[in-house]
Short mmCIF file of C-alpha atoms (C1' of nucleotides) in Angstrom, two decimals:
data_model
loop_
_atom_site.label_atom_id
_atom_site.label_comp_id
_atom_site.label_asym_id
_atom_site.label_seq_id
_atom_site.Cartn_x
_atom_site.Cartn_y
_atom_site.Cartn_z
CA UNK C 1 18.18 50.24 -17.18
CA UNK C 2 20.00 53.19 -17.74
CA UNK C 3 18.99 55.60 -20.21
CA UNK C 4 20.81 58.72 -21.46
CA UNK C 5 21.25 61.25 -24.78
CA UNK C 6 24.46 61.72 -26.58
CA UNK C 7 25.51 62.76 -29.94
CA UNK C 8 22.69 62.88 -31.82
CA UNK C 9 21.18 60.01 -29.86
CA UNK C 10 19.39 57.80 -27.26
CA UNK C 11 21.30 55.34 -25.62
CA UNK C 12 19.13 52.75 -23.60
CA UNK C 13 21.53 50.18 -21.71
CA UNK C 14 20.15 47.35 -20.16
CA UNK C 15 17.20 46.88 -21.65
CA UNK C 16 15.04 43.57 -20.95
CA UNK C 17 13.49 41.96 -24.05
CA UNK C 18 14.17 44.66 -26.76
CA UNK C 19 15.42 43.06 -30.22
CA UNK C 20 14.86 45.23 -33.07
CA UNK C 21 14.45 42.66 -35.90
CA UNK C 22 11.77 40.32 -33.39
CA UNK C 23 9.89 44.32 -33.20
CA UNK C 24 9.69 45.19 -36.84
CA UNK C 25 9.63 41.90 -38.72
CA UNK C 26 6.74 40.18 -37.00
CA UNK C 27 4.28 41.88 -39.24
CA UNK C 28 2.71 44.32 -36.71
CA UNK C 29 4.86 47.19 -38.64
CA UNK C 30 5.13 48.43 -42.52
CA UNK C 31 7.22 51.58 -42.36
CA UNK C 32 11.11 50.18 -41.49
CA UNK C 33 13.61 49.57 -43.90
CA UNK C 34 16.85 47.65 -42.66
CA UNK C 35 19.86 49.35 -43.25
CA UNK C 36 23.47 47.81 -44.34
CA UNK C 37 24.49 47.20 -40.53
CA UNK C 38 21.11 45.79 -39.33
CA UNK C 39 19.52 48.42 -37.77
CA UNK C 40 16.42 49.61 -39.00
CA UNK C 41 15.41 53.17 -39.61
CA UNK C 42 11.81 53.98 -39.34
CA UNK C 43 9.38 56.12 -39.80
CA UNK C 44 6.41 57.03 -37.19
CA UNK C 45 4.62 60.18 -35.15
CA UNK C 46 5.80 62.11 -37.77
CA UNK C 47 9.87 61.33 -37.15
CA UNK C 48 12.03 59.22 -38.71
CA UNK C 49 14.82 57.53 -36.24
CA UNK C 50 17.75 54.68 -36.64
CA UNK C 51 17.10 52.20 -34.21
CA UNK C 52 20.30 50.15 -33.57
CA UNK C 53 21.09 47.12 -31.23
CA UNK C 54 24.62 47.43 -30.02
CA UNK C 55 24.92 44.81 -27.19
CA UNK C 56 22.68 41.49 -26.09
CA UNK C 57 23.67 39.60 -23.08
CA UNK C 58 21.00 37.55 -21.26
CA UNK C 59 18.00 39.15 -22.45
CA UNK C 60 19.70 42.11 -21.36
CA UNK C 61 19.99 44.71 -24.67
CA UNK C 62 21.40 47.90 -25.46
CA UNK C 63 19.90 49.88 -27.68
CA UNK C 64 20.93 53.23 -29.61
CA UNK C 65 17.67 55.40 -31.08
CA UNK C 66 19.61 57.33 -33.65
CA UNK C 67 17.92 60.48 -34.46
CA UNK C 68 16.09 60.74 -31.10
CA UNK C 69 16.07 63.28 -28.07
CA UNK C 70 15.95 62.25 -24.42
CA UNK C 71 12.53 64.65 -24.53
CA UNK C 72 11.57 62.54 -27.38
CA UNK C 73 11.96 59.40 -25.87
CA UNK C 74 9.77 60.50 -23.08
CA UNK C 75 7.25 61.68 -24.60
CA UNK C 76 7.17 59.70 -28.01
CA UNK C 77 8.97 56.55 -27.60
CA UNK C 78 8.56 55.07 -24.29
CA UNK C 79 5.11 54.78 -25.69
CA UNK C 80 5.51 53.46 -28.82
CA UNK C 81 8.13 51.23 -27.89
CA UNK C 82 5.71 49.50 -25.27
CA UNK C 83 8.52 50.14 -22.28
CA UNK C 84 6.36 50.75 -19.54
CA UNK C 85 4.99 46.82 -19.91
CA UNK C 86 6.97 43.45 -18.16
CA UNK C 87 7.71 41.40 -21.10
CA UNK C 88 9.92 39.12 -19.11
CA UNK C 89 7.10 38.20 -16.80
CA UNK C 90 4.75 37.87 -19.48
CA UNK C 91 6.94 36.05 -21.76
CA UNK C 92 7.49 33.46 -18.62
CA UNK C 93 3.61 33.23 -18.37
CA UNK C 94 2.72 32.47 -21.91
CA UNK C 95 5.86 29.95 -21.58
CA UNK C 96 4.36 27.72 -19.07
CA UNK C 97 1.02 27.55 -20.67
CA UNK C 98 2.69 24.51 -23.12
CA UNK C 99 5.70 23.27 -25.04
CA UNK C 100 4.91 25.36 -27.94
CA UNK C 101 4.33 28.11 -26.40
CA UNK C 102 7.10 27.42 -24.81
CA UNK C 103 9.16 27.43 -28.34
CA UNK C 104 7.67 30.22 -29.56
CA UNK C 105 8.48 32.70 -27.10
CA UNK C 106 11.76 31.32 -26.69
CA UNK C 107 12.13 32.03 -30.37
CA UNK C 108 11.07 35.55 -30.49
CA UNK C 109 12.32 36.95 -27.34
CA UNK C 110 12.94 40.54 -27.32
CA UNK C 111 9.33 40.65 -29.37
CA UNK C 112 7.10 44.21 -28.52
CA UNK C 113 4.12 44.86 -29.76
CA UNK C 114 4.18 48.65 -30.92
CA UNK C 115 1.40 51.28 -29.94
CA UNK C 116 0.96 52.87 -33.46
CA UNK C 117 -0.59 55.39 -34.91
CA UNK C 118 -4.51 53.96 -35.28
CA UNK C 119 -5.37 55.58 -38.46
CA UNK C 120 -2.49 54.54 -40.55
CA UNK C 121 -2.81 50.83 -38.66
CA UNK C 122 -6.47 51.15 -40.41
CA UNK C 123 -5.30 52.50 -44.01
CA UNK C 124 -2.14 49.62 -43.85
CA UNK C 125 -4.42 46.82 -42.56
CA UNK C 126 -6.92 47.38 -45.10
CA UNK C 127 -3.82 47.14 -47.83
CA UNK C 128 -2.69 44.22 -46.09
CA UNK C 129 -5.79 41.73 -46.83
CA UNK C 130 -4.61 39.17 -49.38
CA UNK C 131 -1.50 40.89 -49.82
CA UNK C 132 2.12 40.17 -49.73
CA UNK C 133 4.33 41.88 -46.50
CA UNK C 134 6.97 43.38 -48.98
CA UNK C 135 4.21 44.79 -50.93
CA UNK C 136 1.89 46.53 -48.51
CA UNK C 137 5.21 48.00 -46.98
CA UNK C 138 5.86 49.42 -50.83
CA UNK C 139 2.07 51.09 -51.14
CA UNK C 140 2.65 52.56 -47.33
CA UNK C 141 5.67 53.68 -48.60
CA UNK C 142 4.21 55.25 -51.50
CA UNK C 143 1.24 56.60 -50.11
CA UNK C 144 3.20 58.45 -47.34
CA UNK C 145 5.80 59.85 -50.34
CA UNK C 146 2.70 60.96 -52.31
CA UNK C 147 0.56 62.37 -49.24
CA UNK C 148 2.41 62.53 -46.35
CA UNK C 149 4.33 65.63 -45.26
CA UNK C 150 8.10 66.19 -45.61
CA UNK C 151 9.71 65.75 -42.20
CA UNK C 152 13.57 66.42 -43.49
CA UNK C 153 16.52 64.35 -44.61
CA UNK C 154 17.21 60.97 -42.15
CA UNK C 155 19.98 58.45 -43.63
CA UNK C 156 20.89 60.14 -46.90
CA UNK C 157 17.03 60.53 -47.85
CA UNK C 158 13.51 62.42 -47.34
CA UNK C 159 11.39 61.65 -45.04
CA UNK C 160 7.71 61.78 -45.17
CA UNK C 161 4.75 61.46 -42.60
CA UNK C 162 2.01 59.03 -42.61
CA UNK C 163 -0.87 61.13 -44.64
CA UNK C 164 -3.67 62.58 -42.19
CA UNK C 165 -7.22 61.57 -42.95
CA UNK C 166 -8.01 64.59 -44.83
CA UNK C 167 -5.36 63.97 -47.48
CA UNK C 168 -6.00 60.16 -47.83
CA UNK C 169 -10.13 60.99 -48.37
CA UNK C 170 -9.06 63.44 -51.21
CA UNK C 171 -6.46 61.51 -52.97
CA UNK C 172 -6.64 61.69 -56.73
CA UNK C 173 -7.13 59.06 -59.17
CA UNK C 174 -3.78 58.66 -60.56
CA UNK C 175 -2.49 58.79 -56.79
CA UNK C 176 -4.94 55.67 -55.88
CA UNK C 177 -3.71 53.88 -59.15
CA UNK C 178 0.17 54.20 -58.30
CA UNK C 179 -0.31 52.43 -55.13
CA UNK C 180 -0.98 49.26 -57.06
CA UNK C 181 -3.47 48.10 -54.25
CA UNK C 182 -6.12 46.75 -56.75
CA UNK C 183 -9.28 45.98 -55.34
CA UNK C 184 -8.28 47.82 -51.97
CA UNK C 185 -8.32 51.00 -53.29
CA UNK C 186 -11.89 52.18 -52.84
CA UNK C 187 -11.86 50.38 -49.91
CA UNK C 188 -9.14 52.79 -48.04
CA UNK C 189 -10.81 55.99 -49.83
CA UNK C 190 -14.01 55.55 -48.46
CA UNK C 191 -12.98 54.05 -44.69
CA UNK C 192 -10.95 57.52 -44.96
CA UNK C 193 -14.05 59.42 -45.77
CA UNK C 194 -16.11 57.66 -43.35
CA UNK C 195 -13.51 58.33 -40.89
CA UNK C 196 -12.89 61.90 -41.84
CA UNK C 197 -16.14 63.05 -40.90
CA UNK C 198 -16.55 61.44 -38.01
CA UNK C 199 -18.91 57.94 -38.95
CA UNK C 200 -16.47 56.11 -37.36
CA UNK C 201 -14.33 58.25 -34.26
CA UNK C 202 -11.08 56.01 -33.85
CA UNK C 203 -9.92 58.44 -31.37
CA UNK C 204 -12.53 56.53 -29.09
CA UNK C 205 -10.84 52.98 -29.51
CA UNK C 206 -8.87 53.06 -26.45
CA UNK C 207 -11.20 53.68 -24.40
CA UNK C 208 -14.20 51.67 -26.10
CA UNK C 209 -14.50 48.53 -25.25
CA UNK C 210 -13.23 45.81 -27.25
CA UNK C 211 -16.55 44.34 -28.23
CA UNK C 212 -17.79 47.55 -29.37
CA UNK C 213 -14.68 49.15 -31.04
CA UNK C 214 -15.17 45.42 -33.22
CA UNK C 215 -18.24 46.46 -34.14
CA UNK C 216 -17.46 50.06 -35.06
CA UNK C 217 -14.37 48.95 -37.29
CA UNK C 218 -16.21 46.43 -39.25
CA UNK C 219 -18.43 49.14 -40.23
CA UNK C 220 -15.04 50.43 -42.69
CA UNK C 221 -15.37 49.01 -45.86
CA UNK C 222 -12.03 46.29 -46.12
CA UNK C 223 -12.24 45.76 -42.49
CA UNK C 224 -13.17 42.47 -41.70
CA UNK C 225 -12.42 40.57 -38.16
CA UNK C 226 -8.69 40.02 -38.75
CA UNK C 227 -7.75 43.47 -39.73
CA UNK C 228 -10.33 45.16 -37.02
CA UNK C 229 -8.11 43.01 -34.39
CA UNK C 230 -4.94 44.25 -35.58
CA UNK C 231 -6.19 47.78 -35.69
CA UNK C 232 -6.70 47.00 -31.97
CA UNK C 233 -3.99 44.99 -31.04
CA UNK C 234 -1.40 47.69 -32.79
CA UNK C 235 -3.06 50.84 -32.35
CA UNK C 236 -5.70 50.84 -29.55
CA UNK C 237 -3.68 48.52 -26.69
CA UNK C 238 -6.25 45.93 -26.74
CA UNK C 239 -4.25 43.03 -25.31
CA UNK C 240 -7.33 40.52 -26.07
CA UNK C 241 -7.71 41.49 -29.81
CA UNK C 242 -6.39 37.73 -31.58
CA UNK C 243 -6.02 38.44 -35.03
CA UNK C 244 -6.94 35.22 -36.89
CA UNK C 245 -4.45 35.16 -40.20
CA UNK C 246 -3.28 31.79 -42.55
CA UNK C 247 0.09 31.74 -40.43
CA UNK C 248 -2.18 31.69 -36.99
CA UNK C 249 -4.93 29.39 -38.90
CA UNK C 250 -1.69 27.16 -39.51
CA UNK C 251 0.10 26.89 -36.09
CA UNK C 252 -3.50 26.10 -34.64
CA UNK C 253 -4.32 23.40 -36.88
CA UNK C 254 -1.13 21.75 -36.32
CA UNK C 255 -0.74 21.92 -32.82
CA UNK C 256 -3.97 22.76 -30.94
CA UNK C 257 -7.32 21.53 -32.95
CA UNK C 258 -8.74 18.10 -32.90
CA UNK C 259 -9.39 18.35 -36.81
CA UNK C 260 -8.55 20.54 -39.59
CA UNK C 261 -10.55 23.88 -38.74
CA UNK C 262 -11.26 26.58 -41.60
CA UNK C 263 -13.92 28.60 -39.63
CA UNK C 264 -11.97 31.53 -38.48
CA UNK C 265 -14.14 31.99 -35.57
CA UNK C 266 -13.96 29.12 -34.21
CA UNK C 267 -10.08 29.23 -34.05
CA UNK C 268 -10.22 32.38 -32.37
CA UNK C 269 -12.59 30.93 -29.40
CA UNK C 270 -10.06 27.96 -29.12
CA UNK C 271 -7.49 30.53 -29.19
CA UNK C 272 -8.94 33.22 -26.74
CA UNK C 273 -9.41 30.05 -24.26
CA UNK C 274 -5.70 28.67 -24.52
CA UNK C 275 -4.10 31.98 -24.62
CA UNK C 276 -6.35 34.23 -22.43
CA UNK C 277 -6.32 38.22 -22.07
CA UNK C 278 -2.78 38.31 -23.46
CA UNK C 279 -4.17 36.22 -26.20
CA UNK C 280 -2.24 39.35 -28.80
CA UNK C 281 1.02 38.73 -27.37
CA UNK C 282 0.38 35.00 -27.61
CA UNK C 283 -0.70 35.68 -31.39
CA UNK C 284 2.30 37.80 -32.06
CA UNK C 285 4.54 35.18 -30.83
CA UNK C 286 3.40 32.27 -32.79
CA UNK C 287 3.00 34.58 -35.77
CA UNK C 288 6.78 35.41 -36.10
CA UNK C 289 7.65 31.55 -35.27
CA UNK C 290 5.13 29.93 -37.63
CA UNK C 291 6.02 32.34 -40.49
CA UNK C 292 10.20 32.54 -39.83
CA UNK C 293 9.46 28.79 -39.41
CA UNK C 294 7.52 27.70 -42.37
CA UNK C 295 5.10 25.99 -40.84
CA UNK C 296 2.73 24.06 -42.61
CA UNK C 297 4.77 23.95 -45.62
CA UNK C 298 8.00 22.00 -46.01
CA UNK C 299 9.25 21.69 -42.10
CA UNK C 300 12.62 20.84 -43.53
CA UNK C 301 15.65 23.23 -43.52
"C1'" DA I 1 3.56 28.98 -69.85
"C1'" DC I 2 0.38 29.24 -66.27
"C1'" DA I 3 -1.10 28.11 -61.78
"C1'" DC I 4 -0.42 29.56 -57.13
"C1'" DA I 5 -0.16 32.41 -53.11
"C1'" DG I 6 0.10 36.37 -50.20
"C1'" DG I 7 -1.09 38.92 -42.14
"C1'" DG I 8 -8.95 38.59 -45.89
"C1'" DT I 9 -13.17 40.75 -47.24
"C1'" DC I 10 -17.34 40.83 -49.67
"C1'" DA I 11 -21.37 39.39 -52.26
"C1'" DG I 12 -24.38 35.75 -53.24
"C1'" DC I 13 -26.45 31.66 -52.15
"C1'" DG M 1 -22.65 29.85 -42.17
"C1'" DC M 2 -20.20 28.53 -46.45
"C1'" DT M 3 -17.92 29.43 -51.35
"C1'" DG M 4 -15.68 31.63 -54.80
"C1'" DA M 5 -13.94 35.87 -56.83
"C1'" DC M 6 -10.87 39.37 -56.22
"C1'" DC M 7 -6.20 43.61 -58.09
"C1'" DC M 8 -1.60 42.74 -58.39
"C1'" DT M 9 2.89 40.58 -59.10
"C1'" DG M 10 6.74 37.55 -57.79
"C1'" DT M 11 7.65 32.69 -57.78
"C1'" DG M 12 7.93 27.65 -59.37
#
DNA sequence: ACACAGGGTCAGC
DNA sequence: GCTGACCCTGTG
């Protein structure tokens, strides 16, 4: 792969499994917006870049990180992005585990999962918990406007941070009320306060293990077993983390339980023992295909 | 009109 | 362990 900087720009040619709308669609990220000529511009580690896909030709993509510096890159998105990991090889292995499997990969190849920023993983997850995808990415959206700081014009408009834990413990009233979060609300207030002095030390995550950074999550008030594994799985590179949601509850009932299973746990032990450690990347997989799929509603069209 | 659902969690049995 | 309620709003 051959990476270089010009005008204003990253170019990465040749990339293997790298497809922008399999990366921000699947759920895993709230701050994108997809512009007119299908790139998406997003916002995260307090920069705001146009990620574009120019060329795809068997598996192999080029993409152009508008807004980005080769020094950047290095030190901010070759992280984030996940490049350092063999998707190829671990797409192939999740393959040949079964025929869905199989389909699902095939279906969202180019798929990464990002490493994000833990604390606003926390604040989004909790806002994502009976919610609707378009509108957690509005209260993000509005909480970073209201909170975050300005990080300059990108695309025509301003830019603003994720808020800091200080800012998102001490948010006012009327703030709280104009995210429209309903019952959430308290919920992400006083995880941030927990958080904010030092209760519950995400900074610790990646290195705690993931039985124990479970246990320290569910401590948060709105953090429950589903968000706590997508805190993990997106912001503390815990490959095992298997969040259990209704589109994973769905693939599993049609395709890998005996009967119709409601107990969450128990789908994630049949889960953890199909899948394995990658059992995330498994999860992400079947997410994007069950939900871009309808499954378990109308299989027609 | 009004029930239903959306990347679940929590309180109460 | 299991059940129902839950703030909000677009959808049928």
């Amino acid at each position: 792969m051959n990476i270089y900087e010009k005008n204003g720009a990253v170019f990465l040619e040749g990339v293997p499994e790298f497809n922008p709308k399999h990366i921000f669609e699947n759920g895993q990220c709230f701050r994108w917006e997809l512009e007119e000529d299908n790139s998406y511009t997003i916002v995260a580690k307090n920069r705001a870049i146009n990620v574009a896909l120019l060329k795809e030709e068997n598996n192999l993509y080029d993409i152009r990180l508008e807004g980005a510096t080769l020094e950047d890159y290095h030190n901010i998105w070759q992280d984030y992005f996940d490049m350092d990991r063999d998707y190829v090889t671990l797409r192939k292995e999740l393959a040949s585990l079964d025929d869905h499997l199989e389909e699902a990969t095939a279906y969202g190849q180019g798929l990464r999962i990002l490493n994000q920023d833990i604390f606003e993983m926390t604040i989004s997850f909790i806002i994502s918990a009976n919610n609707q995808i378009p509108r957690i990415k509005k209260a993000v959206d509005t909480i970073s406007t209201l909170l975050g700081e300005e990080i300059g014009e990108f695309k025509g408009k301003t830019r603003y941070s994720f808020p800091s834990v200080y800012d998102v413990a001490n948010i006012s009233e009327e703030n709280l009320a104009a995210l429209k979060i309903g019952f959430r609300a308290p919920y992400i207030l006083e995880s941030a306060k927990m958080i904010l002095r030092g209760d519950v030390e995400l900074s610790d995550m990646v290195t705690t293990d993931y039985d124990q950074a479970t246990k320290e999550l569910i401590r948060l008030p709105g953090v429950g077993p589903k968000v706590a594994d997508c805190i993990l799985l997106f912001g503390a590179k815990k490959d095992n983390a298997l969040p259990v949601d209704t589109w994973v509850i769905k693939f599993m009932n049609q395709y890998y339980m005996d009967t119709p299973e409601k107990n969450m746990k128990k789908i994630k032990t049949k889960g953890l023992e199909i899948f394995g450690e990658k059992a995330g990347f498994a999860q992400q997989y079947l997410f994007y295909y069950a939900r871009e799929n309808k499954i378990g509603k109308s299989r027609k069209e």
